[in-house]
Short mmCIF file of C-alpha atoms and ligand atoms in Angstrom, two decimals:
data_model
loop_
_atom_site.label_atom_id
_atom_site.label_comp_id
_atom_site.label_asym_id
_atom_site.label_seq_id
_atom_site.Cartn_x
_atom_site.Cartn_y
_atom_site.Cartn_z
CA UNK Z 267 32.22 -2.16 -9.36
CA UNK Z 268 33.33 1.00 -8.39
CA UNK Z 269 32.36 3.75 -9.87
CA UNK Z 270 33.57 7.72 -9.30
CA UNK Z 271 31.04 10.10 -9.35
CA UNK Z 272 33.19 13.52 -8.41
CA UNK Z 273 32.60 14.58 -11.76
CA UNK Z 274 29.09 14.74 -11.63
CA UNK Z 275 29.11 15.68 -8.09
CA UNK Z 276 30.59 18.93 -8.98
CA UNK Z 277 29.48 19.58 -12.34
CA UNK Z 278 26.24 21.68 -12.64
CA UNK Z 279 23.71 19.98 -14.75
CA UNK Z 280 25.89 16.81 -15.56
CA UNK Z 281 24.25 13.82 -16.40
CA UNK Z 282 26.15 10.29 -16.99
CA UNK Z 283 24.35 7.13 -18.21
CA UNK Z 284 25.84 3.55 -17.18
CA UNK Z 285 25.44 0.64 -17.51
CA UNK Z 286 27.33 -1.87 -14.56
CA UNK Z 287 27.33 -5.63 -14.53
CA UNK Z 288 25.96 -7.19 -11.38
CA UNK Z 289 28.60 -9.09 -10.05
CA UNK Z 290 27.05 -10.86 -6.87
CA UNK Z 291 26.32 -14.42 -7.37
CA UNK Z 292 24.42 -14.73 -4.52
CA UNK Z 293 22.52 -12.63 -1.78
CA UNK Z 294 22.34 -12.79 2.06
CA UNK Z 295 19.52 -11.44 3.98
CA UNK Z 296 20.51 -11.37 7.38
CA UNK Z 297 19.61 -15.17 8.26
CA UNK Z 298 20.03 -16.88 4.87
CA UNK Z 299 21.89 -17.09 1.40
CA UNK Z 300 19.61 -17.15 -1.94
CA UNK Z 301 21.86 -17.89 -4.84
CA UNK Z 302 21.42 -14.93 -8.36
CA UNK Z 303 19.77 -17.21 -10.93
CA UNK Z 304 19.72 -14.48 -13.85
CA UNK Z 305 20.29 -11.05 -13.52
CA UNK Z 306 20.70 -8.06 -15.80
CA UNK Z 307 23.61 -5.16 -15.82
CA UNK Z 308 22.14 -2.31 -13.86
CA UNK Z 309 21.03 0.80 -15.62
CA UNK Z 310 22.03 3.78 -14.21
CA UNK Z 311 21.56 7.32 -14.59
CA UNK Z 312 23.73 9.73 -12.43
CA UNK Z 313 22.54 13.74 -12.21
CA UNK Z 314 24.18 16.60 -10.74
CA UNK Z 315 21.18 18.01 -8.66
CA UNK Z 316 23.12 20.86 -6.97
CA UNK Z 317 26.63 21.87 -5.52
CA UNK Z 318 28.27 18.83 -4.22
CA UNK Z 319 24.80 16.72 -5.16
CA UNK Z 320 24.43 13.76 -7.32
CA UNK Z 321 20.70 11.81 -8.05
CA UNK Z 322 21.20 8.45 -8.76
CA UNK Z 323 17.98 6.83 -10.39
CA UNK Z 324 18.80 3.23 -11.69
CA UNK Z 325 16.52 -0.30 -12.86
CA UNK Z 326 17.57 -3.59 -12.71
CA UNK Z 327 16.19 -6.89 -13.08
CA UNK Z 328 16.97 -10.25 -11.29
CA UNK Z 329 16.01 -13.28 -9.82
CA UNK Z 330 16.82 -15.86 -6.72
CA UNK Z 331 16.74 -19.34 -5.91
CA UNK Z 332 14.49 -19.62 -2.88
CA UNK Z 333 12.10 -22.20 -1.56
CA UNK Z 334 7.98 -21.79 -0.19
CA UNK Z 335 8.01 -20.27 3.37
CA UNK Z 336 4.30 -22.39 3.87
CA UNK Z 337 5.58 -25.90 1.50
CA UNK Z 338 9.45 -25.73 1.18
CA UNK Z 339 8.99 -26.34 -3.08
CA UNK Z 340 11.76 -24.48 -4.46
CA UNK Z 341 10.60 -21.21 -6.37
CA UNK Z 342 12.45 -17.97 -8.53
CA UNK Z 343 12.07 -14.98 -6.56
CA UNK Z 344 12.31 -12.11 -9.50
CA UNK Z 345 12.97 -8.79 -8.20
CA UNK Z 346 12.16 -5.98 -10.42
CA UNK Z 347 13.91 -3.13 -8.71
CA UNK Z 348 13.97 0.60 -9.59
CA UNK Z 349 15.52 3.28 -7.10
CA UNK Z 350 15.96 6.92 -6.75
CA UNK Z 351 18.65 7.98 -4.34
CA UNK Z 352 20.43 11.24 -3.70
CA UNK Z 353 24.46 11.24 -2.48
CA UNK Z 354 26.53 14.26 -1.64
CA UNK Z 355 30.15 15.37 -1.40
CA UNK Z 356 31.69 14.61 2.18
CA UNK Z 357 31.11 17.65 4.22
CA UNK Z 358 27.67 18.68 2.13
CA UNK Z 359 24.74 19.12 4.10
CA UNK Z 360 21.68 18.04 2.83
CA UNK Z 361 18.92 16.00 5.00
CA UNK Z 362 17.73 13.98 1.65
CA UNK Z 363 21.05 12.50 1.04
CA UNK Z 364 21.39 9.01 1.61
CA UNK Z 365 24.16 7.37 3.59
CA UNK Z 366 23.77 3.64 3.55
CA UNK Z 367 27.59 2.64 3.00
CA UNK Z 368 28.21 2.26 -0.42
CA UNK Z 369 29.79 5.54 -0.87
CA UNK Z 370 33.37 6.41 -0.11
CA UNK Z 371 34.09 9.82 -0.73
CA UNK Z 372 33.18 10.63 -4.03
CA UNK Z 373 33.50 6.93 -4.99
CA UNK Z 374 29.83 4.68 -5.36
CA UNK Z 375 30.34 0.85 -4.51
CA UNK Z 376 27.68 -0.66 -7.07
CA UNK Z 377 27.50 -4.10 -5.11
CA UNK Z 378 26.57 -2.62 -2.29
CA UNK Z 379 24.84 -0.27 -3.21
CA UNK Z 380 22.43 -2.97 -4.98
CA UNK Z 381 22.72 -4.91 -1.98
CA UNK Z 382 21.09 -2.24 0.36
CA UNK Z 383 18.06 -1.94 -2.70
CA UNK Z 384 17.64 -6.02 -2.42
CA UNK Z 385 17.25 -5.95 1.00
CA UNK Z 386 14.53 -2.98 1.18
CA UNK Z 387 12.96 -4.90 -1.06
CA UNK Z 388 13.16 -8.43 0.41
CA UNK Z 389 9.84 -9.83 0.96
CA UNK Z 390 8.28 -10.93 4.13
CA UNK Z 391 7.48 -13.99 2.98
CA UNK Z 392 8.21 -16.18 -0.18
CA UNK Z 393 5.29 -17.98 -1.31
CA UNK Z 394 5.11 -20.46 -4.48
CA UNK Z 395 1.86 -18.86 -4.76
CA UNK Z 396 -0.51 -16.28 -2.79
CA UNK Z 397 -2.77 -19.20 -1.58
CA UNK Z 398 -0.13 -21.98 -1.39
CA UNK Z 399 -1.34 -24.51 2.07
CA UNK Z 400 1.30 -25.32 2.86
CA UNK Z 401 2.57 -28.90 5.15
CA UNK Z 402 0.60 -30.68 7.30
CA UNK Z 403 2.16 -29.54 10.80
CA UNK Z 404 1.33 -33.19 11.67
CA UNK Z 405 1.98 -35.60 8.88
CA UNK Z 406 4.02 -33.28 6.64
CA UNK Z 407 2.31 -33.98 3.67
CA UNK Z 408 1.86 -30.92 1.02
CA UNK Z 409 -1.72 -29.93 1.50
CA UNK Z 410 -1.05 -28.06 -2.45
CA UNK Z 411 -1.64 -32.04 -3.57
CA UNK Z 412 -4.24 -32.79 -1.39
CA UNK Z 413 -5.96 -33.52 2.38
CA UNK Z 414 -3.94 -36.09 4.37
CA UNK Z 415 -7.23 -36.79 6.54
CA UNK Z 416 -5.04 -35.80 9.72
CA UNK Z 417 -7.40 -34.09 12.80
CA UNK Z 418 -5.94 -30.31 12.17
CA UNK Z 419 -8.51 -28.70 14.13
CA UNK Z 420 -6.78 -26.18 16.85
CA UNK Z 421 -9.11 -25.20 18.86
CA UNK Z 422 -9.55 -21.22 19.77
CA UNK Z 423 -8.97 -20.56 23.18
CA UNK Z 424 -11.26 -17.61 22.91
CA UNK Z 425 -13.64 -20.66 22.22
CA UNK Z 426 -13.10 -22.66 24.65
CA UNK Z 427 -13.89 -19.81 27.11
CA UNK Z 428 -17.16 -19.61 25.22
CA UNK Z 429 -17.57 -23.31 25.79
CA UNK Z 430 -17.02 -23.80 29.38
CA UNK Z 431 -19.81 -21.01 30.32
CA UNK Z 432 -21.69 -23.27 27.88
CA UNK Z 433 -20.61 -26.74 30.08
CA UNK Z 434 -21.42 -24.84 33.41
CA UNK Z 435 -18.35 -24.85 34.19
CA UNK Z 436 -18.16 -22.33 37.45
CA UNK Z 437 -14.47 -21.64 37.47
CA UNK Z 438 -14.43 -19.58 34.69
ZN1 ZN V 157 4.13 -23.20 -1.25
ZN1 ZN V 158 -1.37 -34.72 7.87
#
């Protein structure tokens, strides 16, 4: 959605209250697509802060299909977001502003907007759960259900330096 903010760009002490559906049905990250399981409208609040400066603090909630980095089982990513950010009238100076795309002019692209706050928020890694063990790299079996007996042991080569002085071993 599109929404104009000149008003309270210009207008001293203006505040405006919104609320915007999210209309993205999915989410890209830069390598993959996670489809929007639920979401809620966004919340936001839009203050004049000074000549030709607008705050705009917001809250959403919503959540994404994804699957285990470590086991591949398919998990809801909920993203609890809340932002502060600070645009300004073309030509205003002001170092704090923030110019990631989603305005033009005085205009303030919601979608993209949230779509710049998903991806500072992305994770690093999805995880069904902190401790999850993931696959065996050998047998593939989840590790979550239980030990597939497969030799796993990778040996430290910091170790095996340790171990050849240990062997005699006069190359080292
Ligand atoms: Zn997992
Ligand atoms: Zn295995």
């Amino acid at each position: 959605m599109i929404v104009d903010l000149s008003d309270v760009l210009v207008s001293e002490g203006m505040q405006k209250a919104l609320e915007v559906p999210l209309e993205m049905t999915g989410f890209e990250n830069g390598t993959e697509r996670f489809n929007v399981t639920s979401k809620l409208p966004i919340s936001f609040v839009f203050s004049n802060v000074g000549k030709g400066k607008a705050e705009i603090l917001g809250r959403t909630r919503l959540s994404f299909g994804a699957v285990c980095d470590r086991c591949l089982r398919e998990v809801l990513l909920d993203m609890e977001l809340e932002f502060r950010r600070k645009v300004v009238l073309p030509g205003t100076e002001d170092e704090e502003a923030d110019d990631l795309g989603f305005m033009k002019e005085c205009r303030l692209d919601t979608e993209a907007f949230m779509h710049n706050e998903i991806l500072v928020n992305w994770p690093a890694k999805i995880l069904c759960r902190e401790d999850c063990k993931g696959l065996c790299p050998k047998c593939g079996q989840d590790l979550n259900l239980g030990s597939c007996g497969c030799d796993r042991f990778v040996p430290d080569p910091r170790m095996a330096v340790i171990q050849d002085i240990f062997n005699g071993n006069k190359e080292v």
